[in-house]
Amino acid sequence: MSEVETQNKRKQLYKSNTPLLMQGNEACAWGALAAGCMFFGGYPITPSTEIAEMLARYLPQIGGHFIQMEDEIASIASVIGASVAGAKSMTATSGPGFSLMQENLGYAYMAEVPCVVVNVQRGGPSTGLPTKVAQGEMMQAKWGTHGDYFPIVLVPSSVKECFDLTIRAFNLSEKFRSPVVVLSDEVLGHMREIVSLPPQDELEIITCTRPNEPPEWYRHFEITPDYLSPMASFGEGYRFHLTGLTHDEYGFPTSKQKEIVDKLEKLRLKTARHIDEIADVRLDLMDDAHIMVLAYGSTARAARQAIRIARKKRFKVGMVQPLTIWPFPDDIVGRLLEKVDLVIVPELNQGQIIGEVKRLCQRHIKIVGLNRFDGELITPAQIVDKIKEERP
Amino acid sequence: MDQMSNVTHKYLRPKKSFPNVWCPGCGIGIAMGAMIRAIDGLGLDKNQVAVVSGIGCTARIPVYLDFNTLHTTHGRPLAFATGVKLANPKMKVIVVSGDGDLLAIGGNHFIHAARRNMDITCILVNNYIYGMTGGQYSPTTPFKKLSSTGPYGMIEQSFDPAELARTAGATFVARGTVFHASQLSRLMSQAINRHGFSFVEVISNCHTQYGRLNREGSAVKMIQWQKDHAVPVSVAAKKTPEELEDKFITGVLYEQEKPGYVEEYQKIIDRFSRESTESMVRVTES
Ligand SMILES: Cc1ncc(C[n+]2csc(CCOP(=O)(O)OP(=O)(O)O)c2C)c(N)n1
Ligand code: SF4
């Protein structure tokens, strides 16, 4: 199928400005299609499977490819291979599958291959609670693979955000030539909400800059002033080499100290130097707040309601919701922490992101977790009660 | 000979500094040369060839070659290659792998790529041992043979890789040796020229690990062993099982036409290119 034909087919599929009732997982799949995803390799696992099922159905209709691989190790490998060969690529999974993907995810960080991984979180460790919600992989998404690397991880909290952040994940992965993880969860994945998708031509779709020099001069990992290297794909005449070994700017393995340091620093600096563009924090009633509720994902839904209830009871409370959780929005959260004297961090785990808040806080204020890990959501009432308990 | 090396040079990377990582006398270089001549003989466009490998001595082949090259993680080259092929079905995708890489850690990917009849040429350099990590036993280490992790001799049964490929669904299966380099090149050429999952097992020598541990002598002696133990398919047909007991058969072992993933998927795409696309059918309007 030609590129024009693909575009036409994509337009036929996509329906904008119409209220549609859809699941978070479906919204992820539509986001992927809208972002230009042309390859999905995956392995079934609850509660993520609907994403695979949707793309199995729709990808061939636009000339893309779907394959159900033999496991999640193979899934992410196929996704990386497809990306290297020029297709915007993605996989979706849940806890156990995300664990299996870690080694090859590390490969993609090292070899700077764009791709998107959606992890629809469920209870863990191990098989845990397959059909129940959790936010257990907040730290795994940051530190899951071995070595020193700097991942980009996004966390939606509604069906519409599943759509938006999947597109954003593709855009960031292209721009920064890196895997981007979307940490959804069981509730978001399966919950249905009415959304109206924006027209396709109003969406911002980013594709990695292409090299304009002749192949002989091309350096696939060129260290540029902004640390972002143009990207060629297999089959375009550049014939570059990719390896998970530490490599020079051409991609050839190196053991020269300077080249090792340059490479590893590039992995850090390409996100660190663009943190303002990557960071995405939603603030709610924070202007005059003395109490901060920092919440993300499906927990943020309860928090949003909770702060409104608490405001009616005269608590000066606001909410901070990082939509980009990694790199953690240090500057934004750090500044806000200076204005409050109580922070509540509700999480569907035994305390993961609260560690980041404590790390950033320079003053002696109370930072307390509200943790639930029985497979159920934190309710607005629980958050309100927590506020009352800490501020009697 | 001169002509041969001229051909080889055309496909080596000018920027990649030699010497290579391999021990002098290692069969991997011969296998690489045979592969280059096969590709050259087929007149393939360098830009349309991808060579994918995992981890190991064999897996270092791609870095020297002037193609689209992908050196991946241990055991996973076929899974990466599957993505490359599906994203760019025009490309010739060749996987080079060691016996540990392909059949131990990568065994699952191997049988499934074969089962799908995925359009990939898979070249196994079988040296009966883990070369790179220092001589640990692999799924092809023969019974009783010594290895660094089997110091009392191999007590596991081994895989016959070609037989495994065939039963898993490969549609072309061949075996050659690094001693019979010209034949090897011809087998590789046939494999690369086909659709579907084509598999070539290359019997090779790792004198540094396997040879040393099992007192099988120098590279030359080990390659000589290949000459003495290889029986061409046509000759083998006339021999009794007893006569073939410590021998291995070389040549094209199996060939069959079967639908493969890439072409079957293309049929689905083609169907949609004729028909109109459905529109968000599963989403209920409210
Ligand atoms: C996940 C993982 N486990 C283990 C290793 C270590 N390792 C590197 S190469 C290798 C074995 C290679 O043997 P083989 O595939 O037979 O190739 P050869 O070196 O003999 O060509 C192992 C175990 C690794 N790189 N990655
Ligand atoms: S260790 Fe063995 S397989 Fe590896 S290069 Fe040396 S001889 Fe070849």
XYZ file of C-alpha atoms and ligand atoms in Angstrom:
712
model
C 0.000 0.000 0.000
C 1.421 3.421 -0.896
C 1.864 6.145 1.681
C -0.953 8.190 0.173
C -3.251 5.196 0.216
C -2.344 4.576 3.857
C -3.203 8.163 4.677
C -6.559 7.926 2.939
C -7.352 4.673 4.675
C -6.422 6.201 8.003
C -8.797 9.093 7.330
C -11.599 6.666 6.487
C -11.097 4.810 9.750
C -10.857 7.792 11.994
C -13.917 9.642 13.176
C -13.505 13.094 14.678
C -15.816 15.560 16.401
C -18.323 12.843 17.221
C -19.000 11.771 20.796
C -17.835 8.168 20.993
C -18.060 5.798 23.918
C -14.787 3.965 24.225
C -12.426 2.175 26.592
C -9.026 3.496 27.602
C -7.424 0.607 25.758
C -9.365 1.464 22.615
C -8.318 5.076 23.003
C -4.673 3.951 23.154
C -5.161 2.034 19.921
C -6.812 5.017 18.217
C -4.052 7.261 19.485
C -1.493 4.899 18.003
C -3.266 4.827 14.645
C -3.595 8.603 14.618
C 0.092 9.001 15.487
C 1.063 6.917 12.471
C 1.722 3.546 14.101
C 2.341 0.964 11.354
C 3.539 -2.010 13.373
C 2.368 -3.780 16.492
C 4.007 -6.908 17.894
C 2.477 -8.251 21.065
C 1.448 -11.109 23.296
C -1.976 -11.345 24.960
C -2.209 -10.357 28.592
C -5.068 -8.996 30.663
C -5.804 -6.111 31.027
C -4.042 -4.875 27.885
C -5.277 -7.298 25.233
C -7.908 -5.019 23.692
C -5.118 -2.832 22.329
C -3.657 -5.788 20.440
C -7.081 -6.912 19.255
C -7.901 -3.454 17.914
C -4.631 -3.137 16.066
C -4.841 -6.685 14.714
C -8.066 -5.565 13.130
C -7.151 -2.121 11.897
C -3.463 -2.203 10.998
C -3.840 -4.310 7.848
C -6.622 -1.983 6.730
C -4.119 0.859 6.473
C -1.263 -1.258 5.123
C 0.444 -1.752 8.484
C 1.450 -5.006 10.141
C 0.359 -6.788 13.289
C 1.894 -9.937 14.658
C 1.226 -11.961 17.766
C 4.681 -13.073 18.820
C 5.606 -16.097 20.940
C 6.216 -14.033 24.078
C 6.853 -10.484 25.230
C 10.602 -10.754 24.731
C 9.926 -11.408 21.078
C 7.188 -8.758 20.983
C 9.433 -5.892 21.979
C 12.230 -7.298 19.795
C 9.948 -7.274 16.767
C 8.832 -3.743 17.617
C 12.435 -2.537 17.747
C 13.254 -4.340 14.497
C 10.243 -2.788 12.769
C 11.161 0.653 14.035
C 14.716 0.303 12.751
C 13.221 -0.601 9.381
C 11.168 2.587 9.345
C 7.755 1.818 10.858
C 6.409 3.681 13.863
C 5.965 0.765 16.222
C 4.338 -0.180 19.461
C 3.489 -2.972 21.842
C 1.126 -3.223 24.797
C 1.347 -5.448 27.830
C 0.888 -5.697 31.570
C 3.190 -6.425 34.552
C 4.610 -9.892 33.765
C 5.038 -9.003 30.108
C 6.622 -5.678 30.998
C 9.179 -7.574 33.076
C 9.997 -9.827 30.124
C 10.550 -6.794 27.920
C 13.147 -5.170 30.113
C 16.344 -6.465 28.512
C 15.317 -5.489 25.011
C 13.964 -2.167 26.227
C 17.498 -1.508 27.414
C 18.684 -2.318 23.919
C 16.321 0.298 22.500
C 17.559 2.921 24.985
C 21.158 2.143 24.064
C 20.614 1.891 20.316
C 18.278 4.918 20.440
C 15.362 3.253 18.701
C 11.981 4.988 18.956
C 9.057 2.829 20.041
C 6.067 2.943 22.359
C 5.249 0.456 25.106
C 1.901 0.634 26.870
C 1.843 -1.107 30.231
C -1.707 -1.471 31.492
C -0.840 -2.071 35.127
C -2.449 -4.778 37.230
C -1.700 -6.133 40.696
C 1.703 -7.744 41.258
C 4.342 -8.985 41.921
C 4.273 -12.078 39.735
C 0.835 -13.061 38.426
C -0.661 -10.967 41.237
C -4.166 -9.715 40.549
C -4.613 -10.055 36.779
C -7.974 -8.331 36.582
C -7.484 -5.688 39.247
C -5.906 -2.299 39.246
C -2.502 -1.298 40.639
C 0.246 1.250 40.105
C 3.097 -1.075 40.909
C 5.472 -0.355 38.034
C 6.193 3.312 38.625
C 9.785 2.544 39.594
C 10.216 -0.424 37.261
C 9.443 1.877 34.358
C 12.314 4.046 35.538
C 14.843 1.441 36.608
C 13.615 -1.819 35.062
C 16.452 -2.602 32.718
C 20.101 -2.786 33.680
C 22.544 0.067 33.309
C 22.298 3.813 33.396
C 19.539 5.281 31.283
C 16.918 8.001 31.307
C 13.479 6.890 30.262
C 10.440 8.937 29.301
C 7.272 7.634 30.940
C 3.755 9.063 30.659
C 0.748 8.399 32.894
C -2.796 9.080 31.659
C -5.785 9.398 33.981
C -8.761 9.303 31.617
C -9.836 7.718 28.368
C -9.142 10.947 26.495
C -5.694 11.122 28.058
C -5.045 7.546 26.922
C -5.581 8.840 23.390
C -3.607 12.062 23.858
C -0.682 10.534 25.701
C -0.310 7.663 23.247
C 0.111 10.242 20.479
C 2.473 12.212 22.680
C 4.406 9.020 23.408
C 4.945 8.465 19.685
C 5.955 12.091 19.218
C 8.448 12.068 22.080
C 9.855 8.711 21.006
C 10.489 10.060 17.514
C 11.952 13.333 18.677
C 14.226 11.794 21.313
C 14.826 8.492 19.552
C 13.950 6.553 22.635
C 11.343 4.105 23.852
C 8.482 5.879 25.597
C 6.401 3.976 28.116
C 2.744 4.753 28.767
C 1.725 3.531 32.212
C -1.987 3.002 32.009
C -3.813 0.747 34.474
C -6.621 -1.795 34.591
C -9.303 0.753 35.495
C -8.345 3.190 32.741
C -7.900 0.415 30.233
C -11.335 -1.054 30.757
C -13.326 1.992 31.774
C -15.573 3.562 29.147
C -15.937 7.309 28.745
C -17.383 9.511 26.052
C -14.699 11.236 24.066
C -14.716 13.330 20.977
C -11.515 12.959 19.005
C -9.970 16.052 17.451
C -9.786 16.187 13.642
C -6.739 14.385 12.357
C -5.175 17.414 10.713
C -5.298 19.299 14.009
C -3.127 16.728 15.741
C 0.552 17.482 16.091
C 2.425 14.489 14.704
C 6.215 14.451 14.977
C 8.512 12.286 12.917
C 12.227 12.135 13.654
C 14.390 14.462 11.578
C 15.914 12.682 8.588
C 19.564 13.057 7.643
C 20.327 15.333 4.706
C 23.967 14.470 4.202
C 25.132 11.749 1.794
C 25.320 8.222 3.258
C 29.149 8.257 3.437
C 29.029 11.100 5.938
C 26.066 9.933 7.902
C 26.571 9.234 11.589
C 23.532 7.482 13.031
C 24.457 8.639 16.556
C 25.887 12.038 15.722
C 26.344 14.162 18.827
C 24.684 17.417 17.846
C 24.460 20.612 19.942
C 20.965 19.663 21.112
C 21.907 15.974 21.503
C 19.233 14.872 19.043
C 20.535 12.913 16.061
C 18.772 12.688 12.710
C 17.607 9.168 11.983
C 17.788 7.075 8.832
C 16.025 3.736 8.543
C 17.091 0.426 7.030
C 16.557 0.311 3.304
C 17.128 4.024 2.696
C 20.712 3.707 1.533
C 22.519 4.596 4.748
C 23.557 1.056 5.714
C 24.399 1.847 9.312
C 25.184 -0.551 12.137
C 23.183 -0.873 15.339
C 24.419 -2.635 18.429
C 23.680 -2.818 22.126
C 27.423 -2.585 22.741
C 28.616 0.875 23.704
C 29.325 2.520 20.370
C 30.789 5.551 18.646
C 28.838 8.082 16.597
C 28.755 5.737 13.615
C 27.342 2.925 15.710
C 30.493 0.802 15.795
C 31.448 -0.792 19.121
C 33.989 1.181 21.090
C 36.026 0.815 24.236
C 37.612 4.262 24.024
C 36.920 6.097 27.268
C 35.927 9.369 25.672
C 33.524 7.724 23.279
C 31.949 5.690 26.085
C 31.420 8.784 28.211
C 30.115 10.822 25.270
C 27.596 8.124 24.416
C 26.275 7.622 27.921
C 26.104 11.340 28.590
C 24.187 11.804 25.389
C 21.554 9.398 26.675
C 21.124 11.624 29.726
C 21.473 15.012 28.098
C 19.052 14.427 25.275
C 16.223 14.390 27.793
C 17.794 16.611 30.468
C 18.357 19.449 27.993
C 14.759 19.279 26.830
C 13.066 18.743 30.156
C 10.708 21.701 29.702
C 9.364 20.160 26.552
C 8.994 16.711 28.110
C 7.565 17.750 31.483
C 3.787 17.868 31.612
C 2.124 18.639 34.915
C -1.498 19.502 35.449
C -2.210 21.786 38.381
C -5.594 22.100 39.993
C -6.458 24.748 42.620
C -2.797 25.105 43.529
C -2.686 28.932 43.496
C -3.501 29.426 47.153
C -3.045 25.867 48.372
C -1.319 24.966 51.629
C -1.961 21.308 51.146
C -0.835 19.437 48.039
C -2.257 16.178 46.812
C 0.165 14.721 44.316
C -1.593 12.043 42.312
C -1.276 10.366 38.942
C -3.117 7.845 36.792
C -6.502 6.585 37.891
C -5.751 7.801 41.419
C -5.737 11.359 40.092
C -9.424 11.000 39.260
C -10.292 10.459 42.910
C -7.917 13.205 43.977
C -9.543 15.732 41.657
C -12.893 15.100 43.272
C -11.411 14.933 46.758
C -9.832 18.391 46.623
C -13.170 19.882 45.633
C -14.962 18.216 48.522
C -12.181 19.292 50.894
C -12.286 22.881 49.598
C -15.971 23.003 50.570
C -14.846 22.041 54.044
C -12.408 25.005 53.925
C -9.204 23.059 53.466
C -6.835 24.998 51.208
C -5.911 22.041 49.124
C -4.771 21.722 45.532
C -3.584 18.967 43.294
C -0.488 18.260 41.247
C -0.788 15.615 38.549
C 2.343 14.686 36.622
C 1.318 13.389 33.196
C 4.995 12.826 32.486
C 6.222 10.900 35.510
C 9.774 10.260 34.195
C 11.862 12.288 33.991
C 10.217 13.495 37.183
C 9.219 17.175 36.901
C 11.692 18.218 39.619
C 11.584 21.953 38.928
C 7.828 22.290 38.874
C 7.138 20.062 41.857
C 10.117 21.461 43.762
C 8.837 25.026 43.399
C 5.315 24.065 44.467
C 6.640 22.233 47.506
C 7.972 25.541 48.817
C 4.442 26.881 49.146
C 2.771 24.039 51.027
C 3.148 22.486 54.447
C 1.423 19.171 53.895
C 1.663 16.763 50.987
C -0.494 13.705 50.492
C 0.549 11.175 47.897
C -2.161 8.613 47.165
C -0.855 5.615 45.250
C -2.019 2.126 44.362
C 1.199 0.669 45.759
C 3.019 0.794 49.074
C 4.742 4.085 48.309
C 6.766 4.605 45.127
C 6.422 8.146 43.806
C 6.299 9.536 47.354
C 10.046 8.933 47.406
C 10.497 11.506 44.640
C 8.498 14.072 46.576
C 10.631 13.491 49.680
C 13.784 13.758 47.594
C 12.733 17.150 46.285
C 11.526 18.630 49.540
C 14.110 20.864 51.184
C 12.012 21.781 54.216
C 10.589 19.884 57.146
C 7.008 19.465 56.121
C 4.759 16.491 56.446
C 4.703 14.195 53.419
C 2.344 11.292 53.853
C 1.291 8.446 51.643
C -2.175 7.058 51.199
C -1.665 3.592 49.905
C -4.019 0.986 48.650
C -2.928 -2.309 47.144
C -5.938 -4.578 47.498
C -6.922 -4.255 43.842
C -9.429 -1.486 44.427
C -9.263 2.226 43.718
C -8.619 4.878 46.307
C -11.882 6.767 46.810
C -12.289 10.537 47.075
C -13.639 9.999 50.600
C -10.431 8.258 51.643
C -8.371 11.199 50.459
C -10.650 13.685 52.213
C -10.439 11.634 55.404
C -6.667 11.617 55.112
C -6.621 15.396 54.831
C -8.848 15.684 57.911
C -6.705 13.224 59.810
C -3.520 15.175 59.101
C -5.201 18.572 59.639
C -7.691 18.039 62.400
C 41.552 -16.977 -4.686
C 42.440 -13.398 -5.531
C 39.105 -12.958 -7.199
C 37.374 -14.357 -4.168
C 38.874 -11.837 -1.799
C 38.090 -8.989 -4.193
C 34.453 -9.950 -4.001
C 34.650 -10.066 -0.226
C 36.240 -6.647 0.019
C 33.392 -5.082 -1.874
C 31.124 -5.971 1.036
C 33.341 -5.124 3.983
C 32.852 -1.846 5.784
C 35.507 0.681 4.922
C 35.223 2.499 8.255
C 35.176 -0.537 10.496
C 38.696 -1.153 11.687
C 40.129 -4.607 11.324
C 41.485 -7.031 12.556
C 38.277 -8.749 13.578
C 37.473 -10.252 16.966
C 37.816 -13.880 15.918
C 40.651 -16.257 16.837
C 42.972 -17.012 13.927
C 41.650 -20.087 12.144
C 38.065 -19.723 13.370
C 35.466 -21.035 10.920
C 33.179 -18.034 11.391
C 35.216 -15.972 8.932
C 34.834 -18.687 6.301
C 31.093 -18.785 6.878
C 30.981 -15.005 6.504
C 32.945 -15.195 3.260
C 30.574 -17.842 1.906
C 27.623 -15.640 2.774
C 29.148 -12.630 1.043
C 29.778 -14.603 -2.138
C 26.238 -15.930 -2.049
C 24.824 -12.418 -1.795
C 27.170 -11.167 -4.486
C 26.228 -14.035 -6.789
C 22.555 -13.183 -6.402
C 23.288 -9.591 -7.337
C 21.324 -8.194 -4.391
C 21.277 -4.459 -3.755
C 23.275 -3.808 -0.573
C 20.643 -1.315 0.547
C 17.989 -3.999 0.471
C 19.855 -6.532 2.601
C 19.591 -6.603 6.396
C 21.852 -8.855 8.450
C 20.654 -9.443 11.989
C 22.460 -11.258 14.797
C 22.230 -11.912 18.521
C 25.217 -12.244 20.844
C 28.243 -14.523 20.539
C 31.317 -14.869 18.352
C 29.142 -15.665 15.332
C 26.925 -12.716 16.107
C 29.860 -10.378 15.461
C 29.575 -11.015 11.712
C 27.268 -8.080 10.861
C 29.528 -5.296 12.127
C 32.042 -5.977 9.348
C 29.476 -6.043 6.565
C 28.370 -3.134 4.426
C 24.646 -3.856 4.673
C 21.906 -2.717 7.030
C 23.189 -4.455 10.131
C 21.552 -5.118 13.476
C 23.515 -6.687 16.339
C 20.838 -7.360 18.953
C 20.506 -9.197 22.272
C 21.413 -12.778 23.116
C 19.019 -15.228 21.485
C 16.634 -12.720 19.976
C 17.833 -12.030 16.435
C 14.926 -13.844 14.784
C 12.407 -11.795 16.739
C 14.119 -8.535 15.763
C 14.411 -9.774 12.186
C 10.683 -10.518 12.110
C 9.995 -6.849 12.804
C 12.472 -5.690 10.184
C 10.911 -7.950 7.576
C 7.319 -6.937 8.322
C 8.124 -3.230 8.374
C 9.961 -3.506 5.082
C 8.868 -6.675 3.257
C 10.996 -5.824 0.211
C 14.145 -6.324 2.216
C 16.144 -9.565 2.253
C 16.590 -10.390 5.903
C 19.382 -12.737 6.952
C 19.986 -13.883 10.511
C 23.371 -15.231 11.601
C 23.492 -16.990 14.926
C 25.477 -19.400 17.103
C 24.190 -22.682 18.509
C 23.694 -21.214 21.983
C 22.149 -18.036 20.644
C 19.738 -19.745 18.269
C 18.872 -22.967 20.063
C 19.227 -22.343 23.804
C 18.169 -18.841 24.781
C 16.638 -18.269 21.348
C 15.105 -21.713 20.872
C 11.545 -20.512 21.212
C 11.986 -17.794 18.598
C 13.630 -20.333 16.305
C 10.756 -22.814 16.279
C 8.177 -20.058 15.954
C 9.897 -18.239 13.100
C 10.124 -21.607 11.337
C 6.503 -22.453 12.137
C 5.294 -19.136 10.715
C 7.426 -19.763 7.640
C 8.593 -16.200 8.175
C 10.438 -14.848 5.177
C 13.919 -14.935 6.742
C 17.137 -16.774 5.924
C 18.595 -18.176 9.104
C 22.246 -19.208 9.149
C 23.448 -21.180 12.145
C 27.177 -21.460 12.748
C 27.249 -24.654 14.791
C 30.525 -25.035 16.656
C 29.007 -27.256 19.348
C 29.874 -24.890 22.182
C 29.580 -21.379 23.602
C 32.637 -19.779 22.061
C 32.427 -16.235 23.275
C 31.848 -16.951 26.962
C 34.599 -19.542 27.181
C 33.457 -23.037 26.295
C 30.262 -23.814 28.199
C 28.032 -26.549 26.799
C 25.331 -25.711 24.290
C 22.245 -27.566 23.026
C 24.406 -29.117 20.288
C 27.351 -30.256 22.401
C 27.545 -34.007 21.667
C 26.936 -36.560 24.413
C 30.060 -37.184 26.573
C 32.002 -34.242 25.099
C 33.708 -31.902 27.514
C 32.908 -28.293 28.183
C 33.784 -25.837 30.930
C 30.383 -26.304 32.572
C 30.291 -30.009 31.752
C 33.719 -30.970 33.062
C 32.655 -34.634 33.438
C 31.222 -34.807 29.957
C 27.908 -33.821 28.423
C 25.069 -35.776 30.018
C 22.259 -34.060 28.101
C 21.051 -35.169 24.707
C 21.643 -32.691 21.920
C 19.471 -31.100 19.247
C 19.845 -31.894 15.587
C 19.283 -28.290 14.424
C 18.363 -29.158 10.841
C 15.834 -31.762 11.962
C 14.415 -29.300 14.469
C 14.045 -26.654 11.751
C 12.266 -29.074 9.472
C 9.791 -30.338 12.046
C 9.127 -26.794 13.243
C 8.085 -25.788 9.723
C 11.103 -24.432 7.817
C 10.582 -24.763 4.077
C 14.253 -25.031 3.131
C 16.821 -26.852 5.230
C 20.464 -27.368 4.279
C 23.730 -28.258 5.953
C 27.251 -27.400 4.921
C 30.668 -27.061 6.492
C 33.345 -24.421 6.528
C 35.651 -26.980 4.896
C 33.346 -27.164 1.871
C 33.269 -23.390 1.460
C 32.105 -23.281 -2.174
C 29.280 -25.698 -1.540
C 28.384 -23.680 1.541
C 28.131 -20.568 -0.552
C 25.828 -22.331 -3.020
C 23.578 -23.567 -0.213
C 23.398 -20.088 1.253
C 22.593 -18.669 -2.140
C 19.689 -21.091 -2.536
C 18.472 -20.267 0.950
C 18.629 -16.501 0.460
C 16.944 -16.739 -2.908
C 13.849 -18.393 -1.467
C 10.676 -17.160 0.161
C 9.712 -18.462 3.560
C 11.895 -19.633 6.395
C 15.118 -21.051 5.010
C 17.710 -22.553 7.280
C 21.386 -23.374 6.714
C 23.388 -25.153 9.379
C 27.106 -24.547 9.038
C 29.350 -27.044 10.783
C 32.231 -24.965 12.088
C 35.214 -25.219 14.401
C 35.883 -23.595 17.715
C 39.379 -24.899 18.332
C 39.941 -22.320 21.061
C 37.236 -23.711 23.331
C 35.733 -26.953 22.055
C 38.909 -28.176 20.388
C 41.091 -27.409 23.390
C 38.759 -28.990 25.952
C 38.209 -32.117 23.856
C 41.779 -32.412 22.584
C 40.640 -32.218 19.008
C 43.648 -30.273 17.909
C 44.222 -27.194 15.815
C 41.825 -25.380 13.546
C 43.255 -27.286 10.604
C 42.705 -30.625 12.301
C 39.169 -29.747 13.225
C 38.351 -28.635 9.710
C 39.889 -31.846 8.431
C 37.453 -33.686 10.710
C 34.603 -32.008 8.856
C 35.951 -33.267 5.568
C 36.193 -36.799 6.923
C 32.736 -36.884 8.443
C 30.591 -35.056 5.873
C 28.503 -37.241 3.574
C 26.648 -35.567 0.697
C 22.896 -36.235 0.545
C 23.197 -38.260 -2.665
C 25.871 -40.545 -1.185
C 24.055 -40.865 2.128
C 20.982 -42.198 0.337
C 22.937 -45.325 -0.530
C 24.339 -45.920 2.961
C 22.961 -47.887 5.878
C 22.205 -46.151 9.188
C 25.193 -47.996 10.715
C 27.511 -46.629 8.065
C 26.245 -43.125 8.785
C 26.447 -43.394 12.538
C 29.218 -40.920 13.322
C 28.760 -38.957 10.087
C 26.640 -35.948 9.175
C 24.827 -35.333 5.917
C 25.477 -32.232 3.839
C 23.569 -30.550 1.041
C 19.905 -29.604 0.701
C 18.156 -31.791 3.256
C 14.605 -30.653 2.805
C 12.596 -28.344 0.592
C 8.873 -27.619 0.431
C 6.476 -24.890 -0.673
C 4.103 -23.614 2.023
C 2.304 -20.309 2.554
C 4.321 -17.912 4.689
C 3.332 -15.099 7.040
C 4.520 -12.247 4.859
C 2.641 -13.231 1.710
C -0.519 -14.241 3.586
C -0.533 -10.943 5.434
C -0.029 -9.100 2.173
C -3.185 -10.739 0.842
C -5.148 -9.231 3.712
C -3.652 -5.796 3.048
C -4.428 -6.117 -0.656
C -8.000 -6.989 0.122
C -8.403 -3.773 2.087
C -6.716 -1.779 -0.587
C -9.560 -2.792 -2.880
C -12.403 -2.634 -0.377
C -13.369 0.350 1.665
C -12.170 0.518 5.215
C -14.561 0.127 8.109
C -15.019 3.096 10.352
C -14.544 2.699 14.071
C -17.160 -0.020 13.962
C -16.657 -1.362 17.426
C -17.104 1.963 19.077
C -20.709 2.719 19.877
C -21.869 6.198 19.163
C -23.690 7.864 21.966
C 20.881 -12.562 28.369
C 22.285 -12.979 28.205
N 22.719 -14.091 28.829
C 24.007 -14.477 28.689
C 24.873 -13.756 27.907
C 26.304 -14.200 27.793
N 26.638 -14.808 26.504
C 27.219 -14.099 25.533
S 27.571 -14.991 24.180
C 26.955 -16.401 24.893
C 26.996 -17.731 24.204
C 27.343 -17.669 22.786
O 27.434 -18.950 22.270
P 26.950 -19.300 20.815
O 25.614 -18.710 20.566
O 27.072 -20.762 20.624
O 27.931 -18.470 19.864
P 29.487 -18.609 19.568
O 30.155 -17.643 20.485
O 29.893 -20.012 19.817
O 29.563 -18.202 18.154
C 26.485 -16.134 26.179
C 25.900 -17.156 27.068
C 24.370 -12.595 27.285
N 25.130 -11.830 26.506
N 23.089 -12.243 27.437
S 36.286 -18.614 20.660
Fe 35.849 -20.206 19.171
S 34.062 -19.473 18.036
Fe 34.949 -17.721 19.100
S 36.350 -16.782 17.620
Fe 37.551 -18.201 18.847
S 37.513 -20.089 17.701
Fe 35.883 -18.829 16.888
